[in-house]
Every structure is written in structure tokens, then in C-alpha cells.
Short mmCIF file of C-alpha atoms in Angstrom, two decimals:
data_model
loop_
_atom_site.label_atom_id
_atom_site.label_comp_id
_atom_site.label_asym_id
_atom_site.label_seq_id
_atom_site.Cartn_x
_atom_site.Cartn_y
_atom_site.Cartn_z
CA ASP A 1 0.00 0.00 0.00
CA ALA A 2 2.80 2.39 0.88
CA SER A 3 4.60 1.73 -2.41
CA ARG A 4 1.41 2.39 -4.39
CA ALA A 5 0.82 5.63 -2.49
CA ALA A 6 4.42 6.69 -3.17
CA VAL A 7 4.03 6.10 -6.89
CA SER A 8 0.73 7.99 -6.98
CA SER A 9 2.16 10.96 -5.10
CA THR A 10 5.39 11.32 -7.10
CA VAL A 11 3.94 11.01 -10.66
CA LEU A 12 1.61 13.75 -11.81
CA PRO A 13 -1.18 13.09 -14.34
CA SER A 14 0.50 15.63 -16.62
CA SER A 15 3.66 13.51 -16.76
CA PRO A 16 4.26 11.77 -20.14
CA PHE A 17 4.98 8.59 -18.16
CA PHE A 18 1.83 8.69 -16.04
CA HIS A 19 -0.12 6.22 -18.20
CA GLN A 20 2.73 3.67 -18.37
CA ILE A 21 3.40 3.88 -14.65
CA LYS A 22 -0.29 3.38 -13.83
CA LEU A 23 -0.35 0.35 -16.12
CA LEU A 24 2.68 -1.10 -14.32
CA GLN A 25 1.03 -0.41 -10.98
CA ALA A 26 -2.13 -2.20 -12.11
CA GLN A 27 -0.08 -5.16 -13.34
CA ALA A 28 1.70 -5.38 -9.99
CA GLU A 29 -1.65 -5.28 -8.16
CA MET A 30 -3.02 -8.05 -10.37
CA GLU A 31 0.01 -10.23 -9.68
CA GLN A 32 -0.70 -9.82 -5.96
CA GLY A 33 -4.35 -10.74 -6.48
CA LEU A 34 -5.55 -7.20 -5.74
CA LEU A 35 -8.07 -7.15 -8.56
CA LEU A 36 -10.32 -4.40 -7.18
CA GLU A 37 -7.33 -2.15 -6.63
CA ALA A 38 -6.04 -2.90 -10.13
CA ALA A 39 -9.41 -1.99 -11.66
CA ALA A 40 -9.39 1.30 -9.73
CA THR A 41 -5.87 2.08 -10.91
CA LEU A 42 -6.80 1.44 -14.55
CA LYS A 43 -9.43 4.18 -14.34
CA HIS A 44 -6.50 6.63 -14.45
CA CYS A 45 -5.18 5.12 -17.71
CA ILE A 46 -6.03 6.03 -21.29
CA GLU A 47 -9.37 4.31 -21.84
CA GLU A 48 -8.87 3.33 -25.49
CA ASP A 49 -5.28 2.14 -25.09
CA THR A 50 -4.87 -1.53 -26.02
CA ASP A 51 -2.95 -2.39 -22.86
CA THR A 52 -5.61 -0.75 -20.70
CA VAL A 53 -8.37 -2.74 -22.38
CA LEU A 54 -6.39 -5.98 -22.14
CA SER A 55 -5.71 -5.38 -18.45
CA LEU A 56 -9.40 -4.86 -17.77
CA ALA A 57 -10.15 -8.02 -19.73
CA ALA A 58 -7.63 -9.92 -17.61
CA ILE A 59 -9.30 -8.70 -14.41
CA HIS A 60 -12.70 -9.91 -15.60
CA PHE A 61 -11.15 -13.21 -16.69
CA ARG A 62 -9.52 -13.79 -13.30
CA ASN A 63 -12.86 -13.05 -11.65
CA LYS A 64 -14.35 -15.74 -13.93
CA ASP A 65 -16.65 -13.12 -15.46
CA TYR A 66 -15.99 -14.54 -18.91
CA ALA A 67 -18.80 -12.64 -20.64
CA SER A 68 -17.37 -9.27 -19.57
CA ALA A 69 -13.85 -10.46 -20.37
CA LEU A 70 -15.00 -11.45 -23.85
CA ASP A 71 -16.43 -7.97 -24.45
CA LYS A 72 -13.12 -6.39 -23.50
CA TYR A 73 -11.06 -8.78 -25.62
CA LEU A 74 -13.32 -8.01 -28.58
CA ASP A 75 -12.70 -4.29 -27.93
CA ALA A 76 -8.96 -5.00 -27.83
CA ARG A 77 -9.09 -6.86 -31.13
CA SER A 78 -10.57 -3.78 -32.79
CA LEU A 79 -7.42 -1.93 -31.69
CA ASP A 80 -4.83 -4.70 -32.24
CA ASP A 81 -5.05 -7.86 -34.36
CA ARG A 82 -2.42 -9.94 -32.55
CA PRO A 83 -3.30 -13.69 -32.62
CA ILE A 84 -2.90 -13.96 -28.86
CA ILE A 85 -5.91 -11.65 -28.42
CA ALA A 86 -7.92 -13.93 -30.70
CA TYR A 87 -6.77 -16.81 -28.50
CA TYR A 88 -8.25 -15.22 -25.40
CA ILE A 89 -11.48 -14.55 -27.30
CA ALA A 90 -11.62 -18.27 -28.12
CA LEU A 91 -10.78 -19.12 -24.49
CA CYS A 92 -13.65 -16.96 -23.20
CA HIS A 93 -16.07 -18.67 -25.61
CA TYR A 94 -14.76 -22.01 -24.30
CA HIS A 95 -15.39 -21.08 -20.66
CA LEU A 96 -18.86 -19.82 -21.63
CA GLU A 97 -19.42 -23.25 -23.24
CA ASP A 98 -20.01 -21.62 -26.63
CA TYR A 99 -17.93 -24.35 -28.20
CA GLU A 100 -18.80 -23.71 -31.85
CA MET A 101 -17.62 -20.10 -31.60
CA ALA A 102 -14.54 -21.14 -29.64
CA LEU A 103 -13.60 -23.78 -32.21
CA SER A 104 -14.12 -21.38 -35.10
CA ALA A 105 -11.92 -18.76 -33.43
CA VAL A 106 -9.04 -21.10 -32.63
CA ASN A 107 -9.21 -22.71 -36.09
CA ASP A 108 -8.85 -19.25 -37.62
CA ILE A 109 -5.65 -18.72 -35.61
CA ILE A 110 -4.20 -22.10 -36.59
CA GLU A 111 -5.09 -21.70 -40.27
CA THR A 112 -3.71 -18.14 -40.43
CA ARG A 113 -0.40 -19.22 -38.87
CA VAL A 114 1.42 -15.96 -38.22
CA GLU A 115 4.83 -17.66 -38.16
CA ASP A 116 6.66 -15.81 -35.36
CA ASP A 117 3.62 -15.93 -33.08
CA PHE A 118 2.85 -19.52 -33.99
CA GLU A 119 6.32 -20.73 -33.03
CA ASP A 120 5.90 -19.16 -29.59
CA ASN A 121 2.26 -20.06 -28.93
CA SER A 122 1.42 -23.16 -31.01
CA CYS A 123 1.06 -25.27 -27.84
CA LEU A 124 -1.55 -22.83 -26.51
CA TYR A 125 -3.61 -22.98 -29.69
CA TYR A 126 -3.55 -26.74 -30.19
CA ASN A 127 -4.22 -27.48 -26.52
CA LEU A 128 -7.23 -25.17 -26.57
CA LYS A 129 -8.53 -26.78 -29.75
CA ALA A 130 -8.18 -30.26 -28.20
CA SER A 131 -9.99 -29.08 -25.05
CA ILE A 132 -12.86 -27.65 -27.08
CA LEU A 133 -13.24 -30.82 -29.16
CA TYR A 134 -13.14 -32.95 -26.01
CA ALA A 135 -15.84 -30.77 -24.41
CA MET A 136 -17.90 -31.27 -27.58
CA LYS A 137 -17.48 -35.04 -27.01
CA ASP A 138 -15.55 -35.42 -30.26
CA VAL A 139 -12.81 -37.45 -28.58
CA LYS A 140 -11.49 -38.80 -31.87
CA ALA A 141 -10.83 -35.27 -33.20
CA ALA A 142 -9.32 -34.22 -29.85
CA LYS A 143 -6.87 -37.13 -30.04
CA ALA A 144 -5.99 -36.22 -33.63
CA THR A 145 -5.31 -32.61 -32.56
CA MET A 146 -2.99 -33.71 -29.74
CA LYS A 147 -1.20 -36.08 -32.14
CA GLU A 148 -0.74 -33.23 -34.63
CA LEU A 149 0.82 -31.13 -31.87
CA MET A 150 3.14 -33.96 -30.81
CA ASP A 151 4.17 -34.68 -34.42
CA MET A 152 4.86 -30.99 -34.98
CA GLY A 153 7.17 -30.99 -31.95
CA GLU A 154 9.07 -34.01 -33.27
CA GLU A 155 9.50 -32.41 -36.71
CA GLU A 156 10.90 -29.23 -35.17
CA GLU A 157 12.91 -31.23 -32.60
CA GLU A 158 11.25 -29.36 -29.74
CA ASP A 159 10.17 -30.72 -26.38
CA LEU A 160 6.43 -29.98 -26.19
CA LEU A 161 5.85 -31.93 -22.99
CA ASP A 162 4.87 -28.93 -20.92
CA ALA A 163 2.39 -29.55 -18.11
CA VAL A 164 -0.69 -28.49 -20.10
CA THR A 165 0.18 -30.67 -23.10
CA MET A 166 0.93 -33.64 -20.88
CA HIS A 167 -2.34 -33.09 -18.99
CA ASN A 168 -4.48 -32.85 -22.13
CA ASP A 169 -2.77 -35.84 -23.74
CA ALA A 170 -3.61 -37.86 -20.61
CA ILE A 171 -7.25 -36.75 -20.67
CA VAL A 172 -7.92 -37.64 -24.32
CA LYS A 173 -6.19 -41.03 -23.97
CA PHE A 174 -7.77 -41.97 -20.64
CA ASP A 175 -10.36 -44.32 -22.16
CA ASN A 176 -7.68 -46.29 -24.03
CA ASP A 177 -5.03 -46.39 -21.32
CA PRO A 178 -6.28 -45.27 -17.88
CA ALA A 179 -3.11 -46.36 -16.07
CA ALA A 180 -0.84 -44.27 -18.32
CA ALA A 181 -3.16 -41.26 -18.01
CA ILE A 182 -3.11 -41.47 -14.21
CA GLN A 183 0.66 -41.82 -14.23
CA LYS A 184 1.04 -38.64 -16.32
CA LEU A 185 -1.16 -36.64 -13.98
CA GLN A 186 0.71 -37.99 -10.94
CA CYS A 187 3.93 -36.80 -12.58
CA ILE A 188 2.47 -33.30 -13.05
CA ILE A 189 1.28 -33.08 -9.45
CA THR A 190 4.39 -34.48 -7.74
CA SER A 191 6.79 -32.33 -9.78
CA GLN A 192 5.28 -29.00 -8.71
CA PRO A 193 5.00 -27.02 -5.46
CA LEU A 194 1.78 -27.68 -3.56
CA GLN A 195 0.21 -24.27 -4.12
CA GLU A 196 1.29 -23.98 -7.77
CA PHE A 197 -0.45 -26.80 -9.62
CA TYR A 198 -0.53 -25.99 -13.31
CA PRO A 199 -2.84 -26.66 -14.91
CA SER A 200 -5.06 -26.45 -11.84
CA GLU A 201 -7.49 -28.98 -13.39
CA ALA A 202 -4.88 -31.73 -12.96
CA PHE A 203 -5.66 -32.24 -9.28
CA GLY A 204 -9.39 -32.68 -9.74
CA ASN A 205 -8.96 -34.86 -12.82
CA ILE A 206 -6.58 -37.31 -11.17
CA LEU A 207 -8.96 -37.71 -8.23
CA ILE A 208 -11.88 -38.38 -10.58
CA MET A 209 -9.76 -40.84 -12.60
CA LEU A 210 -8.69 -42.75 -9.50
CA LEU A 211 -12.28 -43.03 -8.27
CA ASN A 212 -13.44 -44.00 -11.75
CA GLN A 213 -10.92 -46.85 -11.83
CA GLY A 214 -11.82 -48.09 -8.35
CA HIS A 215 -8.63 -46.83 -6.68
CA GLU A 216 -10.50 -45.32 -3.76
CA ASP A 217 -7.60 -45.79 -1.32
CA LEU A 218 -5.16 -43.92 -3.56
CA ALA A 219 -7.74 -41.20 -4.24
CA SER A 220 -8.22 -40.82 -0.49
CA GLU A 221 -4.46 -40.60 0.12
CA THR A 222 -4.02 -38.00 -2.65
CA PHE A 223 -6.94 -35.94 -1.41
CA GLU A 224 -5.74 -36.02 2.19
CA ALA A 225 -2.17 -35.10 1.19
CA TYR A 226 -3.36 -31.90 -0.49
CA LYS A 227 -6.47 -31.24 1.59
CA HIS A 228 -5.20 -27.86 2.78
CA VAL A 229 -5.12 -26.52 -0.80
CA ALA A 230 -8.00 -28.62 -2.20
CA PRO A 231 -10.71 -25.93 -1.69
CA GLU A 232 -8.66 -23.53 -3.84
CA LEU A 233 -7.87 -26.07 -6.56
CA LEU A 234 -11.21 -27.83 -6.92
CA PRO A 235 -14.59 -26.50 -8.04
CA HIS A 236 -17.04 -26.62 -5.14
CA GLU A 237 -19.03 -29.58 -6.44
CA THR A 238 -15.90 -31.58 -7.34
CA TYR A 239 -14.63 -30.98 -3.81
CA SER A 240 -17.99 -32.12 -2.37
CA TYR A 241 -18.00 -35.20 -4.59
CA VAL A 242 -14.46 -36.29 -3.71
CA GLN A 243 -14.98 -35.55 -0.04
CA ALA A 244 -18.20 -37.60 -0.07
CA ALA A 245 -16.49 -40.45 -1.91
CA VAL A 246 -13.60 -40.51 0.53
CA THR A 247 -15.90 -40.21 3.55
CA SER A 248 -18.15 -42.99 2.24
CA MET A 249 -15.23 -45.41 2.62
CA THR A 250 -15.48 -45.08 6.40
CA SER A 251 -19.08 -43.93 6.98
CA PRO A 252 -20.87 -45.21 3.88
CA THR A 253 -24.08 -43.28 3.29
CA GLU A 254 -25.07 -40.61 5.78
CA THR A 255 -22.70 -37.82 4.64
CA LEU A 256 -23.30 -38.60 0.99
CA GLU A 257 -27.09 -38.61 1.31
CA ARG A 258 -27.03 -35.31 3.17
CA SER A 259 -24.84 -33.71 0.49
CA VAL A 260 -27.11 -34.92 -2.32
CA VAL A 261 -30.30 -33.76 -0.61
CA GLU A 262 -28.91 -30.30 0.17
CA ARG A 263 -27.53 -29.79 -3.34
CA ALA A 264 -30.71 -31.08 -5.01
CA LYS A 265 -32.79 -28.58 -3.01
CA ARG A 266 -30.55 -25.71 -4.13
CA LEU A 267 -30.73 -26.77 -7.77
CA LYS A 268 -34.52 -27.03 -7.71
CA LEU A 269 -34.71 -23.52 -6.25
CA GLU A 270 -32.38 -22.29 -9.02
CA MET A 271 -34.63 -24.00 -11.56
CA LYS A 272 -37.70 -22.18 -10.19
CA ARG A 273 -35.87 -18.84 -10.28
CA LEU A 274 -34.86 -19.45 -13.88
CA ARG A 275 -38.41 -20.24 -14.89
CA SER A 276 -39.65 -17.08 -13.19
CA LYS A 277 -37.00 -15.00 -14.99
CA LYS A 278 -38.05 -16.16 -18.44
CA LEU A 279 -41.50 -14.54 -18.25
CA PRO A 280 -40.23 -11.05 -17.31
CA SER A 281 -37.68 -11.23 -20.14
CA THR A 282 -40.53 -11.82 -22.59
CA ARG A 283 -42.38 -8.84 -21.18
CA ALA A 284 -39.27 -6.72 -21.56
CA ALA A 285 -38.99 -7.71 -25.21
CA THR A 286 -42.59 -6.71 -25.98
CA ALA A 287 -42.27 -3.52 -23.96
CA SER A 288 -39.49 -2.34 -26.28
CA ILE A 289 -42.00 -1.94 -29.16
CA ARG A 290 -42.64 1.73 -28.57
CA PRO A 291 -42.47 4.99 -30.53
CA THR A 292 -39.09 5.70 -32.17
CA SER A 293 -38.16 8.37 -29.61
CA SER A 294 -38.09 5.88 -26.73
CA ARG A 295 -36.94 2.73 -28.55
CA LEU A 296 -33.23 3.42 -28.27
CA SER A 297 -33.40 3.75 -24.50
CA SER A 298 -35.41 0.56 -24.06
CA ARG A 299 -33.26 -1.74 -26.20
CA PRO A 300 -30.15 -1.78 -24.00
CA SER A 301 -32.15 -2.78 -20.92
CA THR A 302 -33.77 -5.62 -22.93
CA ALA A 303 -30.36 -6.80 -24.14
CA VAL A 304 -29.03 -6.86 -20.60
CA THR A 305 -32.07 -8.84 -19.43
CA GLN A 306 -31.62 -11.43 -22.18
CA ARG A 307 -27.90 -11.67 -21.47
CA ASP A 308 -28.45 -12.07 -17.74
CA LEU A 309 -30.95 -14.82 -18.46
CA ALA A 310 -28.54 -16.59 -20.80
CA ARG A 311 -25.79 -16.33 -18.21
CA ALA A 312 -28.05 -17.64 -15.42
CA THR A 313 -29.09 -20.55 -17.63
CA LYS A 314 -25.46 -21.38 -18.39
CA GLU A 315 -24.53 -21.21 -14.70
CA PHE A 316 -27.41 -23.54 -13.87
CA GLU A 317 -26.25 -26.04 -16.51
CA ILE A 318 -22.74 -25.94 -15.07
CA SER A 319 -24.12 -26.51 -11.56
CA VAL A 320 -26.09 -29.53 -12.79
CA ASN A 321 -23.02 -30.97 -14.53
CA GLU A 322 -21.03 -30.57 -11.32
CA PHE A 323 -23.83 -32.18 -9.28
CA VAL A 324 -24.15 -35.28 -11.49
CA PRO A 325 -21.02 -37.10 -10.18
CA LEU A 326 -22.22 -36.66 -6.59
CA LEU A 327 -25.64 -37.96 -7.57
CA MET A 328 -24.18 -40.94 -9.42
CA LEU A 329 -22.02 -41.79 -6.43
CA GLN A 330 -25.10 -42.28 -4.28
CA ALA A 331 -26.82 -44.19 -7.10
CA LYS A 332 -23.74 -46.44 -7.28
CA THR A 333 -24.01 -47.09 -3.52
CA LEU A 334 -27.58 -48.35 -4.02
CA TRP A 335 -26.54 -50.27 -7.14
CA ASP A 336 -23.65 -52.03 -5.39
CA GLN A 337 -26.09 -53.23 -2.75
CA GLY A 338 -28.20 -54.82 -5.50
CA GLY A 339 -31.00 -52.35 -4.94
CA TYR A 340 -31.93 -51.85 -8.61
CA ALA A 341 -35.51 -50.81 -7.78
CA LYS A 342 -34.15 -48.32 -5.23
CA THR A 343 -31.71 -47.03 -7.85
CA GLU A 344 -34.60 -46.55 -10.29
CA ALA A 345 -36.65 -44.68 -7.67
CA PHE A 346 -33.64 -42.54 -6.72
CA LEU A 347 -32.93 -41.55 -10.33
CA GLN A 348 -36.61 -40.87 -10.97
CA GLN A 349 -36.65 -38.61 -7.93
CA HIS A 350 -33.99 -36.42 -9.60
CA SER A 351 -35.22 -36.72 -13.17
CA GLU A 352 -36.36 -33.08 -13.22
CA ILE A 353 -32.78 -31.97 -12.68
CA LEU A 354 -31.12 -34.54 -14.94
CA GLY A 355 -33.60 -34.22 -17.81
CA ASP A 356 -32.86 -36.58 -20.69
CA SER A 357 -29.07 -36.41 -20.34
CA ASP A 358 -26.99 -39.40 -21.41
CA VAL A 359 -25.96 -40.24 -17.86
CA PHE A 360 -29.59 -40.31 -16.70
CA CYS A 361 -30.85 -42.36 -19.66
CA GLU A 362 -28.05 -44.92 -19.42
CA ASN A 363 -28.27 -45.47 -15.67
CA MET A 364 -32.06 -45.48 -15.60
CA ALA A 365 -32.11 -48.00 -18.47
CA HIS A 366 -29.63 -50.29 -16.69
CA SER A 367 -31.52 -50.13 -13.37
CA LEU A 368 -34.76 -51.11 -15.14
CA PHE A 369 -33.13 -53.79 -17.29
CA LEU A 370 -31.62 -55.62 -14.31
CA GLN A 371 -35.01 -55.86 -12.61
CA GLN A 372 -36.06 -58.05 -15.56
CA GLY A 373 -39.66 -59.11 -16.27
CA ASP A 374 -41.90 -56.23 -17.34
CA LYS A 375 -39.02 -53.83 -16.71
CA PHE A 376 -37.30 -54.96 -19.94
CA GLU A 377 -39.89 -53.07 -21.96
CA GLU A 378 -39.63 -50.02 -19.70
CA SER A 379 -35.87 -49.89 -20.21
CA ILE A 380 -36.14 -49.67 -24.01
CA PRO A 381 -37.19 -45.97 -24.33
CA TYR A 382 -34.22 -44.89 -22.20
CA TYR A 383 -31.75 -46.92 -24.27
CA GLU A 384 -33.35 -45.50 -27.43
CA MET A 385 -32.99 -41.91 -26.15
CA LEU A 386 -29.32 -42.62 -25.42
CA ILE A 387 -28.76 -43.92 -28.96
CA ASN A 388 -30.75 -41.13 -30.62
CA SER A 389 -28.66 -38.50 -28.86
CA HIS A 390 -25.57 -39.88 -30.61
CA THR A 391 -26.82 -40.46 -34.13
CA GLU A 392 -25.84 -37.02 -35.42
CA ALA A 393 -22.56 -36.38 -33.62
CA SER A 394 -21.01 -39.85 -33.83
CA ASN A 395 -21.77 -43.48 -34.59
CA LEU A 396 -23.09 -46.35 -32.50
CA LEU A 397 -19.60 -47.73 -31.87
CA GLU A 398 -18.90 -44.74 -29.63
CA LEU A 399 -21.79 -45.66 -27.34
CA PRO A 400 -21.24 -47.88 -24.28
CA ALA A 401 -21.17 -51.49 -25.48
CA MET A 402 -23.23 -52.60 -22.48
CA ALA A 403 -26.04 -50.21 -23.46
CA LEU A 404 -26.19 -51.53 -27.02
CA ALA A 405 -26.06 -55.16 -25.90
CA SER A 406 -28.75 -54.63 -23.27
CA LEU A 407 -31.02 -52.88 -25.77
CA CYS A 408 -30.71 -55.79 -28.19
CA VAL A 409 -31.54 -58.27 -25.42
CA ALA A 410 -34.51 -56.14 -24.29
CA TYR A 411 -35.82 -56.04 -27.88
CA ILE A 412 -35.53 -59.83 -28.24
CA LEU A 413 -37.17 -60.56 -24.88
CA THR A 414 -40.10 -58.32 -25.80
CA ASN A 415 -40.51 -59.92 -29.25
CA GLN A 416 -39.05 -56.98 -31.19
CA ASN A 417 -36.55 -59.01 -33.20
CA GLU A 418 -36.47 -56.67 -36.20
CA GLU A 419 -35.46 -53.72 -34.03
CA ALA A 420 -32.72 -55.85 -32.43
CA GLU A 421 -31.42 -56.83 -35.86
CA ALA A 422 -31.38 -53.22 -36.99
CA VAL A 423 -29.20 -52.21 -34.01
CA MET A 424 -26.79 -55.10 -34.63
CA LYS A 425 -26.43 -54.17 -38.31
CA ALA A 426 -25.89 -50.47 -37.65
#
């Protein structure tokens, strides 16, 4: 604080260096995590200067206000066409889960290939592209992108095994070689200081991988070893999920059930708020149809309302996605006890939140199928929804083999042999 006051008192606004010094001060404040102070300092800088706009964008980005960050990066691009600015535009779209826009933006950078920039930042661009494709569930294309990056490094005799590249390579290859993927993430974690995990996603992903592969003891040990920094490194719901999974090893169900119930209540309240917001937004849109003199003043407020609604919807979707692993953990507890009817009832209880997502359809179908009898026929619509959700983006071979096999059996046992044959021939 004293150093900032000293700078402010010794440099007058009339000084030709005032703008640059204020920018440096803001950068120093950002490095210390003083984002509010940095934003205040930037108010003294030239508003339309590229570095000022980029600094404001960085503050929004660090606050995870990706929509505001995107606006600032777009402003910066109108002042400066450096590819790295386009990269951050793509990155904001990625965090906002606008994957089509993100992919288009990063593809433009890769195809343009400004040579000097590309040599320095090619890892950034290819890693982002792979992350986007993986988020779009196009794992095959994500693997191809990582392979292209690796091959490019071999051709140029460069070591591209930075932490981000190693992390992303592990993620896209997890399905084929889980052990190797876990080993890579362990290498990333153990080779860095505790508070400086980079990328930060590595910690959460290795915990999820270990639990996914049934290595609960190792997941528990890893979680406990870094428990003091876990709240900073893990999203809230990932932390809750891992904590519940670890706790369930010693006290099986009580903590987990309580976590699921509390989170489900919050999500249902969020759902009600969202539904109530949609009606006012419609009213705002119709209210903007007024005489020309007042239309300009009404449009901005309508745009903000629509944007706020879109942002709230996106945040709700993210919350649901983070809640699903916790929900599935409790469903797995019931499943492991052979309580297939209880699993069905549990999933049905949360169907409003899960909707017709793949994870809901697959698990509901399996819980019905294993009850046999009349439940075979009830399982079919869920398996069909699962398959139909994949027909456009991929082929049947990318669906879980157990789901396809169970659907065929269900068709046969309910005298729908032609449908079973059609699935087998697809």
C-alpha cells in the first residue's frame, strides 16, 4: 500500500509517463491478487489504449466473469489484431461453453499461422482446440489434434511436454489407457510445489480418474495429502463429490445422502428462479416496441435482461453438470447393494434436474433392465434416447457397449426381433 501511495504521489497526471506507470502499478496489483485495486488504478489510464483494455479483460477473466472479459477482448481486437488476443477470445467462448464459436476462433488462428507468433504459442492454440473438441465429445478429433501437436514438436525437434500438453494428452487417452493417463497426472502433481499446480485442473482430474478406476484408497491418500489446498484447486461440487467419496469409505451413506439432498434442493430452487426469470424477459422484449423516440433507451435494458438470463441458464447447466457425479455416487451405492428398484426410484426422484441427459438415460435403463420381467420393456425408451442423442454427432460404436447389448436383449425378450437386428447391423 505504501509503495502504491508513493508512486501515486510522485507522478503527476501531466507527466508523459503517467499512463505507463499506472499500467505497471495495475499489473503489480493483479500479480498480488488485488483485482479491485487494479481496476481502480486502470481508471486513471487512457481508456482506449490496447494495454488498458487488455488489463481490464484480464481482471474480468480472473474473476471468472468470462462474458465481460469477452467484451473487453473483442474491444482490444478492434485496436490490435495480434493472434494472442484472438486466442483469449476463443478461451472466453470455451469457458462460456459456446464451443462452436470457440472452435471457429481457434481454427482461424491455426489456419492463419502468423509464423513468429505460432512458433511461440502453437502449444496454446492446439491445446485449446483439443480441449474444445473434447468438451464437444468429439474425442477422436481431440486425439488427432494432440497427435498433430506432438508430431509438430518431433518435426521441429522441440520438447512440447509442458504440463498443459501432458495433462491434455492424458485426458484424451484416458479411455484407451487409464493407467498411463493417471501416471502422467501424478507426474504433473508431484513435480510441482503444492500451491502452484498448473494446470489447476490436474488435481481434480486425477482424483476423478482414480475413483473411476476403483482406486478409492489412492484417491483418499491423494486428497488427504493436499487437503489444505483442495478448496482452492477444486470446483465446489468436485470438492464435495471427492470428499463424499472418501468419507463414504469409512461412513458409507449418511454424509453422501445429506450432500445430495442439500444440493438437489438448491438446484430445484435455481430452476424455479430461472423459470420465473423467463416470463419477465418476454415482457421486456414486448415492452421495447414503442415509438421511435423511446426505442433506443429501451433496447439496451432488454439486451441486458436477455444476457443475464442466458448467463443464469449457463450457470445452472454448469451446476447440474457438477452435481451429477455426486448424484451418481449415491446411485452407485444403491446399485452395489443390489437395490436396482431403489436405484430406479432414486434416479426418478432427480429426473427433473437430470432431464434426458446421457448419464440419466443410461443409468435409468440399466436399473430397469436388471429388474427383468416387465421392466425390460420399460428400459427400451431410455436406451433409445441414449442412442438417438448420438446419431448425429457420432456413430453407435462410440456408445457404451453394455447399453447396445442390453437394448438388443430387451428387444428380443419383448418380441421386437427386427429392431434388435437393426441395431446389430448399424
